[in-house]
Amino acid sequence: MTYMYIRGGILITVDKERRIFKDGGVVIENNRIVKVGKREELDKDYLHHSDIVIDASRKIVMPGLIDLHVHMAQAMIRGMAQYVRLIPWLRDYVWPLQGHYTKEDGRISALLCMIEMIKSGTTTFLEVGISGRYGMEGIAKAVEEIGMRGVLGRHVMDTPGYALEENIIHPGLVESKEYGMKEVIHMYQRWHGKHGRIFIWFAPRTPGAVTIETYKEIVSKARELGIGITMHLAEVKEDLEYFKKKFNCKPVEFCQKIGMLGHNVVLAHVVWVDDEEIKLLAKTGTHVAHCPSSNMKLGSGLTPVAKMIKSGVNVGLGCDGGPSNDNYDMIEEMKIAALGQSLINMDPKALTAEEVIEMATIRGAKALGLDKEIGSIEEGKKADIIIIDYWKPHLTPMLNPITHIVYAAQGQDVDTVIIDGKLIMKNRKILTVDEEKILEEAEKRGLNVVKRTGIKPAINWKIVE
């Protein structure tokens, strides 16, 4: 038996009773949590009998964060799509850039993204849009190597449009339905459930790029394999116009028609929906990924999260992509989520700090069907844990750990990350990959992608060479 003992610190469990230990302790055996309690009680049995003892004094110990909406291939092109709304953002910038990727570009961008996620406290993520050009096999190997817990969503499409805009997806990203479906099944057979950390889902492109027949085929195959589906929905007003004109229905009603609602479905954004649609999401147990930074930056609107949660919808939190956020820092995303709901509801209690932390932990786990394994610090669950150093000017004195995390903490405050019982980061040093080497490779490859496309960043001030 191998024991790791996290000793001391403020322990935020997010367990069923939502307990917070002022001076807590967590004992990990292999990859499972076996003891949770007060430090003084756990010291008796584990202080001198553990293989690894981590001193968490003047620190916060909490569940690892779960990013429910990530585009890893976009990490290498952040800063390249500014001051435009979603459709031109995709058509004129993001898709042409990604359409020039090689598979090695996709792998390096994924590693760059995962390093950033780990260093800001994310332990599990849902990748929502891998295409063949990015090299899904290489991305899965990168997840395996770095040690994260990842759900990899593979794009499926059969027409190159978005909403009412036809033929706007870059040729480098256009694929046949058969190719996408075949790779999902192949990756499922090779990777799904591997190490208990890597999972394969369907991630069909948005309506306008997928026909009803293909959507129904995806739903049927996902049900057969027992895997999930994630899709962007009702992100911008143009989506409403598309559903109204093409199908004479609302976005969530469309999902109901094609069978894409339920416990295995995560819908992203879901900004432009009404009360009846929210009730339908709650009734069917469909999950929502809220991406406030991305929606604000692109001027898309804000998801009615407070109303959704009060109506019984499970809502998680996502950072989205490099050019739309422009980072993968879930601690920052928690703050933006809380502030956004206070603003649109004109009520500072609309979304509490406790609810936001739940969105970033146990609610995210539930959306992925993993809430019995991760999302909280409880005996029997897998050990996905982060340790935040609060001995800093912006977090001291530690008067309220919950609001400090949401409103005052920063991603760089994360000191230690444990995933599946393994130390992945200690004292802010990634232990599983060579961070410096990956940064150098990402710098080189990112510049080359930009050079190949000829797209220039939007900088309004004069650059002196």
PDB file of C-alpha atoms in Angstrom, residues 116-122 328-336 387-396 403-415:
ATOM      1  CA  GLU A 116      -2.023  25.946 -18.606  1.00  0.00           C
ATOM      2  CA  MET A 117      -5.047  24.084 -17.253  1.00  0.00           C
ATOM      3  CA  ILE A 118      -3.002  22.142 -14.708  1.00  0.00           C
ATOM      4  CA  LYS A 119      -1.144  25.251 -13.542  1.00  0.00           C
ATOM      5  CA  SER A 120      -4.479  26.968 -12.835  1.00  0.00           C
ATOM      6  CA  GLY A 121      -6.106  24.020 -11.070  1.00  0.00           C
ATOM      7  CA  THR A 122      -8.000  22.088 -13.744  1.00  0.00           C
ATOM      8  CA  TYR A 328      -7.863  28.386 -19.783  1.00  0.00           C
ATOM      9  CA  ASP A 329      -7.947  29.579 -16.159  1.00  0.00           C
ATOM     10  CA  MET A 330     -10.983  28.129 -14.388  1.00  0.00           C
ATOM     11  CA  ILE A 331     -10.376  30.207 -11.261  1.00  0.00           C
ATOM     12  CA  GLU A 332     -10.752  33.361 -13.325  1.00  0.00           C
ATOM     13  CA  GLU A 333     -13.767  31.830 -15.076  1.00  0.00           C
ATOM     14  CA  MET A 334     -15.503  31.309 -11.728  1.00  0.00           C
ATOM     15  CA  LYS A 335     -15.237  35.016 -10.972  1.00  0.00           C
ATOM     16  CA  ILE A 336     -16.520  36.029 -14.411  1.00  0.00           C
ATOM     17  CA  ILE A 387      -3.816  22.890  -3.235  1.00  0.00           C
ATOM     18  CA  ILE A 388      -3.988  26.693  -3.340  1.00  0.00           C
ATOM     19  CA  ASP A 389      -1.380  28.813  -1.570  1.00  0.00           C
ATOM     20  CA  TYR A 390      -3.189  31.637   0.227  1.00  0.00           C
ATOM     21  CA  TRP A 391      -0.159  33.149   1.976  1.00  0.00           C
ATOM     22  CA  LYS A 392      -0.213  36.086  -0.424  1.00  0.00           C
ATOM     23  CA  PRO A 393      -1.281  39.740  -0.135  1.00  0.00           C
ATOM     24  CA  HIS A 394      -4.434  39.296  -2.213  1.00  0.00           C
ATOM     25  CA  LEU A 395      -5.653  36.324  -0.122  1.00  0.00           C
ATOM     26  CA  THR A 396      -4.528  37.262   3.400  1.00  0.00           C
ATOM     27  CA  THR A 403     -15.489  33.931  -1.616  1.00  0.00           C
ATOM     28  CA  HIS A 404     -11.701  34.278  -1.622  1.00  0.00           C
ATOM     29  CA  ILE A 405     -11.484  31.443  -4.173  1.00  0.00           C
ATOM     30  CA  VAL A 406     -14.147  32.904  -6.446  1.00  0.00           C
ATOM     31  CA  TYR A 407     -13.467  36.636  -6.186  1.00  0.00           C
ATOM     32  CA  ALA A 408      -9.832  37.020  -5.082  1.00  0.00           C
ATOM     33  CA  ALA A 409      -7.783  33.978  -6.102  1.00  0.00           C
ATOM     34  CA  GLN A 410      -5.793  33.645  -9.319  1.00  0.00           C
ATOM     35  CA  GLY A 411      -4.747  30.615 -11.304  1.00  0.00           C
ATOM     36  CA  GLN A 412      -1.126  31.177 -10.355  1.00  0.00           C
ATOM     37  CA  ASP A 413      -2.038  30.616  -6.696  1.00  0.00           C
ATOM     38  CA  VAL A 414      -2.384  26.881  -7.387  1.00  0.00           C
ATOM     39  CA  ASP A 415       0.680  25.260  -5.850  1.00  0.00           C
TER      40      ASP A 415
END
